Amino acid sequence: MENKDNIIVNLTFQFALDIIKYTEELQENKKFVIANQLLKSGTSIGANIREAQNAESKADFIHKFKISAKEIEQTFYWLELCKFSDNNFPSVESLINQLENISRIVNKIIITSKNK
């Protein structure tokens, strides 16, 4: 899936694929609760952004992006639990870096959309 014109759609789609891969690794290590939470929040980011592409109004568009921003924060939470846990979770550094980039773009889109 590639949408050449929409960077945030592409970034969040790739992030969702990477989250799926990471959570499959967690499930293999029997870390089911964190895996399920991370899978839900990490894939929801892009789903809401995708839905915003067909928003019925500017307010609806902003609302979908705000939901994505909330899911980003939740995903940061689960990734940080993995990072700082004493239970030997696989490295989350690249996922955190991707998410920081996505977060900056999402917040900029929200601010820009509000000012239009």
PDB file of C-alpha atoms in Angstrom:
ATOM      1  CA  MET A   1       0.000   0.000   0.000  1.00  0.00           C
ATOM      2  CA  GLU A   2       1.468   3.310  -0.964  1.00  0.00           C
ATOM      3  CA  ASN A   3      -0.209   6.639  -1.290  1.00  0.00           C
ATOM      4  CA  LYS A   4       2.479   8.867  -2.816  1.00  0.00           C
ATOM      5  CA  ASP A   5       0.568  12.044  -2.007  1.00  0.00           C
ATOM      6  CA  ASN A   6      -0.018  11.396   1.673  1.00  0.00           C
ATOM      7  CA  ILE A   7       3.032  10.977   3.879  1.00  0.00           C
ATOM      8  CA  ILE A   8       1.140  10.549   7.161  1.00  0.00           C
ATOM      9  CA  VAL A   9      -1.063   7.793   5.711  1.00  0.00           C
ATOM     10  CA  ASN A  10       2.073   5.983   4.510  1.00  0.00           C
ATOM     11  CA  LEU A  11       4.002   6.461   7.772  1.00  0.00           C
ATOM     12  CA  THR A  12       1.148   5.224   9.937  1.00  0.00           C
ATOM     13  CA  PHE A  13       0.516   2.239   7.671  1.00  0.00           C
ATOM     14  CA  GLN A  14       4.185   1.217   7.890  1.00  0.00           C
ATOM     15  CA  PHE A  15       4.123   1.796  11.641  1.00  0.00           C
ATOM     16  CA  ALA A  16       1.082  -0.493  11.966  1.00  0.00           C
ATOM     17  CA  LEU A  17       2.918  -3.216  10.025  1.00  0.00           C
ATOM     18  CA  ASP A  18       5.928  -2.829  12.329  1.00  0.00           C
ATOM     19  CA  ILE A  19       3.675  -2.942  15.417  1.00  0.00           C
ATOM     20  CA  ILE A  20       2.105  -6.173  14.138  1.00  0.00           C
ATOM     21  CA  LYS A  21       5.557  -7.691  13.714  1.00  0.00           C
ATOM     22  CA  TYR A  22       6.652  -6.540  17.185  1.00  0.00           C
ATOM     23  CA  THR A  23       3.485  -7.787  18.910  1.00  0.00           C
ATOM     24  CA  GLU A  24       3.821 -11.171  17.214  1.00  0.00           C
ATOM     25  CA  GLU A  25       7.271 -11.390  18.791  1.00  0.00           C
ATOM     26  CA  LEU A  26       5.765 -10.466  22.171  1.00  0.00           C
ATOM     27  CA  GLN A  27       3.125 -13.172  21.789  1.00  0.00           C
ATOM     28  CA  GLU A  28       5.827 -15.743  21.049  1.00  0.00           C
ATOM     29  CA  ASN A  29       7.371 -14.708  24.382  1.00  0.00           C
ATOM     30  CA  LYS A  30       3.964 -15.094  26.094  1.00  0.00           C
ATOM     31  CA  LYS A  31       3.604 -11.375  26.791  1.00  0.00           C
ATOM     32  CA  PHE A  32      -0.025 -11.404  25.678  1.00  0.00           C
ATOM     33  CA  VAL A  33      -1.498  -8.498  27.670  1.00  0.00           C
ATOM     34  CA  ILE A  34       1.056  -5.919  26.510  1.00  0.00           C
ATOM     35  CA  ALA A  35       0.970  -7.364  22.982  1.00  0.00           C
ATOM     36  CA  ASN A  36      -2.815  -6.961  22.755  1.00  0.00           C
ATOM     37  CA  GLN A  37      -2.837  -3.421  24.152  1.00  0.00           C
ATOM     38  CA  LEU A  38       0.004  -2.336  21.872  1.00  0.00           C
ATOM     39  CA  LEU A  39      -1.577  -3.961  18.831  1.00  0.00           C
ATOM     40  CA  LYS A  40      -4.870  -2.117  19.424  1.00  0.00           C
ATOM     41  CA  SER A  41      -3.425   1.342  20.036  1.00  0.00           C
ATOM     42  CA  GLY A  42      -0.588   1.080  17.503  1.00  0.00           C
ATOM     43  CA  THR A  43      -2.798   0.071  14.603  1.00  0.00           C
ATOM     44  CA  SER A  44      -5.620   2.441  15.564  1.00  0.00           C
ATOM     45  CA  ILE A  45      -3.437   5.485  14.813  1.00  0.00           C
ATOM     46  CA  GLY A  46      -3.370   4.832  11.086  1.00  0.00           C
ATOM     47  CA  ALA A  47      -6.956   3.575  10.978  1.00  0.00           C
ATOM     48  CA  ASN A  48      -8.223   6.912  12.307  1.00  0.00           C
ATOM     49  CA  ILE A  49      -5.981   8.885   9.967  1.00  0.00           C
ATOM     50  CA  ARG A  50      -7.238   6.773   7.073  1.00  0.00           C
ATOM     51  CA  GLU A  51     -10.810   7.472   8.169  1.00  0.00           C
ATOM     52  CA  ALA A  52     -10.046  11.213   8.351  1.00  0.00           C
ATOM     53  CA  GLN A  53      -9.257  11.160   4.628  1.00  0.00           C
ATOM     54  CA  ASN A  54     -12.998  10.857   4.036  1.00  0.00           C
ATOM     55  CA  ALA A  55     -14.143  13.205   6.776  1.00  0.00           C
ATOM     56  CA  GLU A  56     -17.542  14.840   6.384  1.00  0.00           C
ATOM     57  CA  SER A  57     -16.288  18.223   7.584  1.00  0.00           C
ATOM     58  CA  LYS A  58     -13.219  20.045   8.844  1.00  0.00           C
ATOM     59  CA  ALA A  59     -14.385  19.401  12.417  1.00  0.00           C
ATOM     60  CA  ASP A  60     -14.720  15.680  11.678  1.00  0.00           C
ATOM     61  CA  PHE A  61     -11.240  15.654  10.101  1.00  0.00           C
ATOM     62  CA  ILE A  62      -9.714  17.330  13.172  1.00  0.00           C
ATOM     63  CA  HIS A  63     -11.635  15.001  15.483  1.00  0.00           C
ATOM     64  CA  LYS A  64     -10.223  11.895  13.764  1.00  0.00           C
ATOM     65  CA  PHE A  65      -6.703  13.307  14.016  1.00  0.00           C
ATOM     66  CA  LYS A  66      -7.251  14.076  17.711  1.00  0.00           C
ATOM     67  CA  ILE A  67      -8.283  10.465  18.259  1.00  0.00           C
ATOM     68  CA  SER A  68      -5.055   9.446  16.510  1.00  0.00           C
ATOM     69  CA  ALA A  69      -3.109  11.773  18.823  1.00  0.00           C
ATOM     70  CA  LYS A  70      -4.675  10.022  21.840  1.00  0.00           C
ATOM     71  CA  GLU A  71      -3.792   6.617  20.400  1.00  0.00           C
ATOM     72  CA  ILE A  72      -0.221   7.856  19.857  1.00  0.00           C
ATOM     73  CA  GLU A  73       0.037   8.735  23.558  1.00  0.00           C
ATOM     74  CA  GLN A  74      -1.356   5.365  24.550  1.00  0.00           C
ATOM     75  CA  THR A  75       1.101   3.611  22.228  1.00  0.00           C
ATOM     76  CA  PHE A  76       3.985   5.611  23.714  1.00  0.00           C
ATOM     77  CA  TYR A  77       2.856   4.381  27.130  1.00  0.00           C
ATOM     78  CA  TRP A  78       2.923   0.701  26.152  1.00  0.00           C
ATOM     79  CA  LEU A  79       6.254   1.067  24.324  1.00  0.00           C
ATOM     80  CA  GLU A  80       7.794   2.806  27.344  1.00  0.00           C
ATOM     81  CA  LEU A  81       6.567  -0.014  29.587  1.00  0.00           C
ATOM     82  CA  CYS A  82       8.376  -2.437  27.284  1.00  0.00           C
ATOM     83  CA  LYS A  83      11.489  -0.263  27.249  1.00  0.00           C
ATOM     84  CA  PHE A  84      11.780   0.236  31.003  1.00  0.00           C
ATOM     85  CA  SER A  85      10.481  -3.134  32.204  1.00  0.00           C
ATOM     86  CA  ASP A  86      12.868  -5.561  33.868  1.00  0.00           C
ATOM     87  CA  ASN A  87      11.246  -8.399  31.928  1.00  0.00           C
ATOM     88  CA  ASN A  88      13.519  -8.420  28.863  1.00  0.00           C
ATOM     89  CA  PHE A  89      11.247  -7.053  26.182  1.00  0.00           C
ATOM     90  CA  PRO A  90      12.642  -6.792  22.629  1.00  0.00           C
ATOM     91  CA  SER A  91      14.025  -3.343  21.772  1.00  0.00           C
ATOM     92  CA  VAL A  92      11.437  -0.665  21.026  1.00  0.00           C
ATOM     93  CA  GLU A  93      13.818   2.152  20.033  1.00  0.00           C
ATOM     94  CA  SER A  94      12.983   2.161  16.323  1.00  0.00           C
ATOM     95  CA  LEU A  95       9.237   2.053  17.072  1.00  0.00           C
ATOM     96  CA  ILE A  96       9.577   4.982  19.485  1.00  0.00           C
ATOM     97  CA  ASN A  97      11.539   6.942  16.865  1.00  0.00           C
ATOM     98  CA  GLN A  98       8.885   6.264  14.230  1.00  0.00           C
ATOM     99  CA  LEU A  99       6.135   7.260  16.654  1.00  0.00           C
ATOM    100  CA  GLU A 100       7.872  10.516  17.613  1.00  0.00           C
ATOM    101  CA  ASN A 101       7.996  11.456  13.930  1.00  0.00           C
ATOM    102  CA  ILE A 102       4.342  10.505  13.414  1.00  0.00           C
ATOM    103  CA  SER A 103       3.358  12.472  16.526  1.00  0.00           C
ATOM    104  CA  ARG A 104       5.071  15.641  15.280  1.00  0.00           C
ATOM    105  CA  ILE A 105       3.297  15.407  11.920  1.00  0.00           C
ATOM    106  CA  VAL A 106      -0.117  14.629  13.442  1.00  0.00           C
ATOM    107  CA  ASN A 107       0.126  17.550  15.861  1.00  0.00           C
ATOM    108  CA  LYS A 108       1.202  19.882  13.068  1.00  0.00           C
ATOM    109  CA  ILE A 109      -1.752  18.752  10.928  1.00  0.00           C
ATOM    110  CA  ILE A 110      -4.164  19.374  13.828  1.00  0.00           C
ATOM    111  CA  ILE A 111      -2.774  22.873  14.456  1.00  0.00           C
ATOM    112  CA  THR A 112      -2.719  23.769  10.757  1.00  0.00           C
ATOM    113  CA  SER A 113      -6.263  22.458  10.230  1.00  0.00           C
ATOM    114  CA  LYS A 114      -7.607  24.475  13.161  1.00  0.00           C
ATOM    115  CA  ASN A 115      -6.066  27.675  11.766  1.00  0.00           C
ATOM    116  CA  LYS A 116      -7.577  27.323   8.297  1.00  0.00           C
TER     117      LYS A 116
END
